Amino acid sequence: MDAVRQIEYYTIDDIYNLPDGQRAELIDGELYMMATPGTIHQRLVMVLSSSIFNYIQRKKGDCEVFPSPFAVFLNANNEIYLEPDISVICDKNKITEKGCNGAPDWVIEIVSPSSRSMDYTKKLFRYRTAGVREYWVVDYERNRIMVYDFEQEEMTDYVFDDKVKARIFEDLEIDFSSINIE
């Protein structure tokens, strides 16, 4: 008799029961362990978060910026738990003490070697179908910033010498050439 491989199905409880310091994301019952981000990754998170935060403050806007680790529960059944590198949320009703219930307006993922396929495929699909308005994939190793404007169904490809305009804000532009990541 052949042994049948039993597939484990994880839930949000498994996320909460991880040992201290260990992080993972949950997509459709599958756990994806998260590696500790590197220095360049963290510099980009800091610079981009600060730029967005300062813009919102200057404009006296209603949106809030949350760098990772920040929980995003994309759907009501708790089958998708993500920790985007940067989440911008404009609907205050989505924000709770545990994180964001529903889709952020804008998500930025900084690609790490261990997250490349997740950021370019699985997360892209999940964010789009959940109602995220704008999604950036920032890949410093490939000198690439992909901007997905899901509302207009457009994708624009940039490099680190470009100024990149945020679609959800009228006049926010981030000059990647001025970011010192090394």
Coordinates of C-alpha atoms in Angstrom, one line a residue:
M1 CA 0.0 0.0 0.0
D2 CA 1.4 3.4 -1.0
A3 CA 1.5 6.1 1.5
V4 CA -0.6 9.1 0.7
R5 CA 1.1 12.4 1.4
Q6 CA -1.1 14.5 3.6
I7 CA -1.1 18.2 2.7
E8 CA -1.0 20.5 5.6
Y9 CA -3.5 23.4 5.6
Y10 CA -2.5 26.3 7.7
T11 CA -4.7 29.0 9.3
I12 CA -4.3 32.4 10.8
D13 CA -3.9 30.6 14.2
D14 CA -0.6 29.1 12.9
I15 CA 0.7 32.6 12.1
Y16 CA -0.1 33.7 15.6
N17 CA 1.6 30.6 17.1
L18 CA 4.9 31.1 15.3
P19 CA 7.9 31.3 17.7
D20 CA 8.9 34.9 18.6
G21 CA 10.9 36.5 15.9
Q22 CA 9.7 34.2 13.2
R23 CA 7.5 35.7 10.5
A24 CA 5.5 34.1 7.7
E25 CA 2.7 35.0 5.3
L26 CA -0.4 32.9 4.6
I27 CA -1.9 32.4 1.2
D28 CA -4.8 29.9 0.7
G29 CA -3.7 27.6 3.6
E30 CA 0.0 27.6 2.7
L31 CA 2.6 29.2 4.9
Y32 CA 5.5 31.1 3.4
M33 CA 8.3 31.7 5.8
M34 CA 10.0 35.2 5.6
A35 CA 13.7 35.7 5.7
T36 CA 15.2 38.6 7.6
P37 CA 15.5 41.6 5.1
G38 CA 19.0 42.9 4.2
T39 CA 20.3 46.4 4.6
I40 CA 19.5 47.7 1.1
H41 CA 16.0 46.4 1.5
Q42 CA 15.5 48.2 4.8
R43 CA 17.0 51.4 3.4
L44 CA 14.5 51.4 0.6
V45 CA 11.6 50.7 3.0
M46 CA 12.7 53.6 5.1
V47 CA 13.3 56.1 2.3
L48 CA 10.0 55.2 0.5
S49 CA 7.9 55.2 3.7
S50 CA 9.4 58.5 4.7
S51 CA 8.7 60.1 1.3
I52 CA 5.1 59.0 1.3
F53 CA 4.6 59.9 4.9
N54 CA 6.0 63.4 4.4
Y55 CA 3.9 63.9 1.3
I56 CA 0.7 63.0 3.2
Q57 CA 1.6 65.2 6.1
R58 CA 2.4 68.2 3.8
K59 CA -0.9 67.7 2.0
K60 CA -2.8 67.1 5.2
G61 CA -4.1 63.9 3.7
D62 CA -6.2 61.1 5.3
C63 CA -4.0 58.2 4.3
E64 CA -1.6 56.4 6.6
V65 CA 1.7 54.6 5.8
F66 CA 2.7 51.4 7.5
P67 CA 6.0 49.7 6.9
S68 CA 6.5 46.0 7.6
P69 CA 5.9 44.2 9.9
F70 CA 2.2 45.2 9.5
A71 CA -0.5 42.7 9.1
V72 CA -2.8 42.8 6.1
F73 CA -5.8 40.5 6.1
L74 CA -6.9 40.7 2.4
N75 CA -10.2 38.8 2.9
A76 CA -12.8 38.1 5.6
N77 CA -12.1 34.4 5.9
N78 CA -8.5 34.9 7.1
E79 CA -7.0 32.7 4.3
I80 CA -4.7 35.5 3.2
Y81 CA -2.3 37.1 5.7
L82 CA 0.4 39.3 4.2
E83 CA 3.0 41.7 5.6
P84 CA 3.7 44.1 2.7
D85 CA 6.9 46.0 2.9
I86 CA 4.9 49.2 2.7
S87 CA 1.1 49.6 3.0
V88 CA -0.8 52.9 2.3
I89 CA -4.3 52.9 3.6
C90 CA -6.8 55.7 3.0
D91 CA -9.9 54.2 4.6
K92 CA -9.5 54.5 8.4
N93 CA -12.3 51.9 8.9
K94 CA -9.9 49.2 7.6
I95 CA -7.3 49.9 10.3
T96 CA -7.5 48.0 13.6
E97 CA -5.0 47.3 16.3
K98 CA -4.2 44.0 14.6
G99 CA -3.5 45.6 11.1
C100 CA -5.5 46.2 8.0
N101 CA -8.8 44.4 7.3
G102 CA -9.2 44.5 3.5
A103 CA -7.0 45.8 0.7
P104 CA -4.7 48.7 1.2
D105 CA -4.9 51.4 -1.4
W106 CA -1.2 51.1 -2.3
V107 CA 1.3 48.4 -1.6
I108 CA 5.0 48.4 -2.2
E109 CA 7.1 45.2 -2.1
I110 CA 10.9 45.4 -2.1
V111 CA 12.1 42.3 -3.8
S112 CA 14.6 40.1 -2.0
P113 CA 16.1 37.0 -3.6
S114 CA 13.9 34.8 -1.4
S115 CA 10.7 36.8 -2.2
R116 CA 11.1 37.3 -6.0
S117 CA 8.5 34.8 -7.2
M118 CA 6.1 35.8 -4.5
D119 CA 6.3 39.5 -5.3
Y120 CA 6.0 39.1 -9.1
T121 CA 3.3 36.5 -9.2
K122 CA 1.4 35.3 -6.2
K123 CA 1.2 38.7 -4.5
L124 CA 0.5 40.5 -7.7
F125 CA -2.5 38.4 -8.4
R126 CA -3.8 38.5 -4.7
Y127 CA -3.4 42.3 -4.5
R128 CA -5.1 42.9 -7.8
T129 CA -8.1 40.7 -7.1
A130 CA -8.5 42.0 -3.5
G131 CA -8.9 45.6 -4.6
V132 CA -5.5 47.2 -4.1
R133 CA -5.5 50.3 -6.3
E134 CA -1.7 50.5 -7.0
Y135 CA 1.1 48.0 -6.5
W136 CA 4.9 48.7 -6.9
V137 CA 7.5 45.9 -7.2
V138 CA 10.9 47.5 -6.4
D139 CA 13.7 45.2 -7.5
Y140 CA 17.0 46.8 -6.8
E141 CA 19.1 43.8 -8.0
R142 CA 17.4 44.1 -11.5
N143 CA 17.3 47.9 -11.5
R144 CA 13.6 47.8 -12.0
I145 CA 10.5 49.4 -10.5
M146 CA 7.2 47.9 -11.9
V147 CA 4.2 50.1 -11.2
Y148 CA 0.8 48.4 -11.5
D149 CA -2.2 50.8 -11.7
F150 CA -5.0 48.3 -11.3
E151 CA -7.7 51.0 -11.6
Q152 CA -6.5 52.0 -15.1
E153 CA -5.3 48.4 -15.9
E154 CA -1.8 49.7 -16.7
M155 CA 1.7 48.6 -15.9
T156 CA 4.7 50.9 -16.3
D157 CA 8.3 49.7 -16.0
Y158 CA 11.0 52.1 -14.5
V159 CA 14.7 52.0 -13.6
F160 CA 16.5 53.5 -10.6
D161 CA 17.4 56.6 -12.7
D162 CA 13.7 57.5 -13.1
K163 CA 11.2 59.7 -11.2
V164 CA 8.2 57.5 -10.5
K165 CA 4.8 59.0 -10.1
A166 CA 2.4 57.5 -7.6
R167 CA -1.0 57.0 -9.3
I168 CA -3.2 57.3 -6.2
F169 CA -1.9 60.7 -5.4
E170 CA -2.2 63.8 -7.6
D171 CA 1.4 65.0 -7.5
L172 CA 3.6 62.6 -5.6
E173 CA 6.7 61.6 -7.5
I174 CA 9.7 59.7 -6.0
D175 CA 13.1 60.3 -7.6
F176 CA 14.8 57.0 -7.4
S177 CA 18.1 58.4 -8.8
S178 CA 18.4 60.4 -5.5
I179 CA 18.1 57.3 -3.3
N180 CA 21.5 56.1 -2.0
I181 CA 21.0 52.4 -1.4
E182 CA 24.7 51.3 -1.3

